[in-house]
mmCIF file of C-alpha atoms in Angstrom:
data_model
loop_
_atom_site.group_PDB
_atom_site.id
_atom_site.type_symbol
_atom_site.label_atom_id
_atom_site.label_comp_id
_atom_site.label_asym_id
_atom_site.label_seq_id
_atom_site.Cartn_x
_atom_site.Cartn_y
_atom_site.Cartn_z
ATOM 1 C CA MET A 168 175.246 221.449 45.227
ATOM 2 C CA THR A 169 174.543 221.756 49.078
ATOM 3 C CA THR A 170 176.627 223.985 51.522
ATOM 4 C CA ALA A 171 177.936 220.796 53.097
ATOM 5 C CA THR A 172 179.322 219.427 49.855
ATOM 6 C CA LYS A 173 180.861 222.837 49.040
ATOM 7 C CA ASN A 174 182.395 222.878 52.570
ATOM 8 C CA ILE A 175 183.782 219.378 52.112
ATOM 9 C CA ILE A 176 185.203 220.136 48.607
ATOM 10 C CA HIS A 177 186.831 223.344 49.966
ATOM 11 C CA LYS A 178 188.477 221.329 52.841
ATOM 12 C CA LEU A 179 189.626 218.678 50.360
ATOM 13 C CA GLU A 180 191.356 221.286 48.346
ATOM 14 C CA THR A 181 193.541 222.355 51.296
ATOM 15 C CA LEU A 182 194.610 218.722 52.351
ATOM 16 C CA PRO A 183 197.879 217.154 51.091
ATOM 17 C CA GLU A 184 197.552 214.256 48.675
ATOM 18 C CA SER A 185 198.032 211.567 51.072
ATOM 19 C CA MET A 186 195.309 212.737 53.175
ATOM 20 C CA VAL A 187 193.066 213.002 50.188
ATOM 21 C CA ASN A 188 193.752 209.433 49.446
ATOM 22 C CA GLU A 189 192.623 208.612 53.108
ATOM 23 C CA VAL A 190 189.326 210.525 52.630
ATOM 24 C CA GLU A 191 188.753 208.717 49.436
ATOM 25 C CA ASP A 192 189.279 205.413 51.198
ATOM 26 C CA PHE A 193 187.024 206.551 53.778
ATOM 27 C CA ILE A 194 184.233 207.409 51.601
ATOM 28 C CA ASP A 195 184.719 203.998 49.875
ATOM 29 C CA PHE A 196 184.389 202.419 53.310
ATOM 30 C CA LEU A 197 181.175 204.185 54.054
ATOM 31 C CA LYS A 198 179.593 203.464 50.702
ATOM 32 C CA ALA A 199 180.409 199.801 51.263
ATOM 33 C CA LYS A 200 179.205 199.894 54.766
ATOM 34 C CA HIS A 201 175.800 201.266 53.605
ATOM 35 C CA SER A 202 175.930 199.713 50.179
ATOM 36 C CA LYS A 203 172.187 198.982 50.207
ATOM 37 C CA SER A 204 171.479 202.702 50.360
ATOM 38 C CA PHE A 205 173.650 203.710 47.543
ATOM 39 C CA PRO A 206 172.902 202.811 44.025
ATOM 40 C CA LYS A 207 175.972 201.759 42.232
ATOM 41 C CA SER A 208 177.024 203.670 38.836
ATOM 42 C CA SER A 209 177.909 201.467 35.854
ATOM 43 C CA ASN A 210 181.641 202.487 36.424
ATOM 44 C CA GLU A 211 181.628 201.065 39.986
ATOM 45 C CA GLN A 212 179.675 198.050 38.860
ATOM 46 C CA ALA A 213 182.556 197.284 36.365
ATOM 47 C CA ASN A 214 185.129 197.592 39.056
ATOM 48 C CA VAL A 215 183.547 195.175 41.491
ATOM 49 C CA VAL A 216 185.447 192.049 42.298
ATOM 50 C CA GLU A 217 183.217 189.131 43.147
ATOM 51 C CA GLU A 218 184.055 187.345 46.510
ATOM 52 C CA PRO A 219 185.401 183.726 45.760
ATOM 53 C CA LYS A 220 182.979 181.170 46.645
ATOM 54 C CA SER A 221 183.465 179.105 49.491
ATOM 55 C CA LEU A 222 185.940 176.139 49.207
ATOM 56 C CA TYR A 223 184.460 174.053 51.870
ATOM 57 C CA GLY A 224 185.166 170.489 51.154
ATOM 58 C CA ALA A 225 187.374 171.317 48.211
ATOM 59 C CA ALA A 226 190.148 168.769 49.474
ATOM 60 C CA LYS A 227 187.739 165.859 50.187
ATOM 61 C CA GLY A 228 189.229 162.668 48.914
ATOM 62 C CA THR A 229 192.751 164.133 48.624
ATOM 63 C CA ILE A 230 194.160 162.583 51.822
ATOM 64 C CA LEU A 231 194.660 158.954 51.101
ATOM 65 C CA TYR A 232 196.545 157.816 54.317
ATOM 66 C CA ILE A 233 196.963 158.787 57.659
ATOM 67 C CA SER A 234 199.246 156.804 59.888
ATOM 68 C CA ASP A 235 197.726 154.873 62.884
ATOM 69 C CA ASP A 236 199.852 156.963 65.312
ATOM 70 C CA PHE A 237 198.724 160.377 63.878
ATOM 71 C CA ASN A 238 197.253 161.611 67.181
ATOM 72 C CA GLU A 239 200.027 160.174 69.380
ATOM 73 C CA PRO A 240 202.455 162.634 70.946
ATOM 74 C CA LEU A 241 205.746 163.235 69.080
ATOM 75 C CA ASP A 242 208.835 161.930 70.627
ATOM 76 C CA GLU A 243 210.477 165.477 70.597
ATOM 77 C CA LEU A 244 207.678 166.697 72.861
ATOM 78 C CA LYS A 245 207.380 163.896 75.319
ATOM 79 C CA ASP A 246 209.656 165.995 77.762
ATOM 80 C CA TYR A 247 207.009 168.775 78.054
ATOM 81 C CA MET A 248 204.181 166.244 78.830
#
């Protein structure tokens, strides 16, 4: 264990629990930011949630009717035009 690691652990032991949680979140942020640099452990790989695939075009064909005056200003807003 390096001296820097020992110093970090000592400092962590003196922090309140809420701040330890912030440090943990920051470590996760740094690992995500530099994810190509860090090999993932099997435990971390099991906890990874995949990003949902793009839903671009998912509603295609669901809009069956648009009125002819769709782009016309609303009567309620004519005073502002």
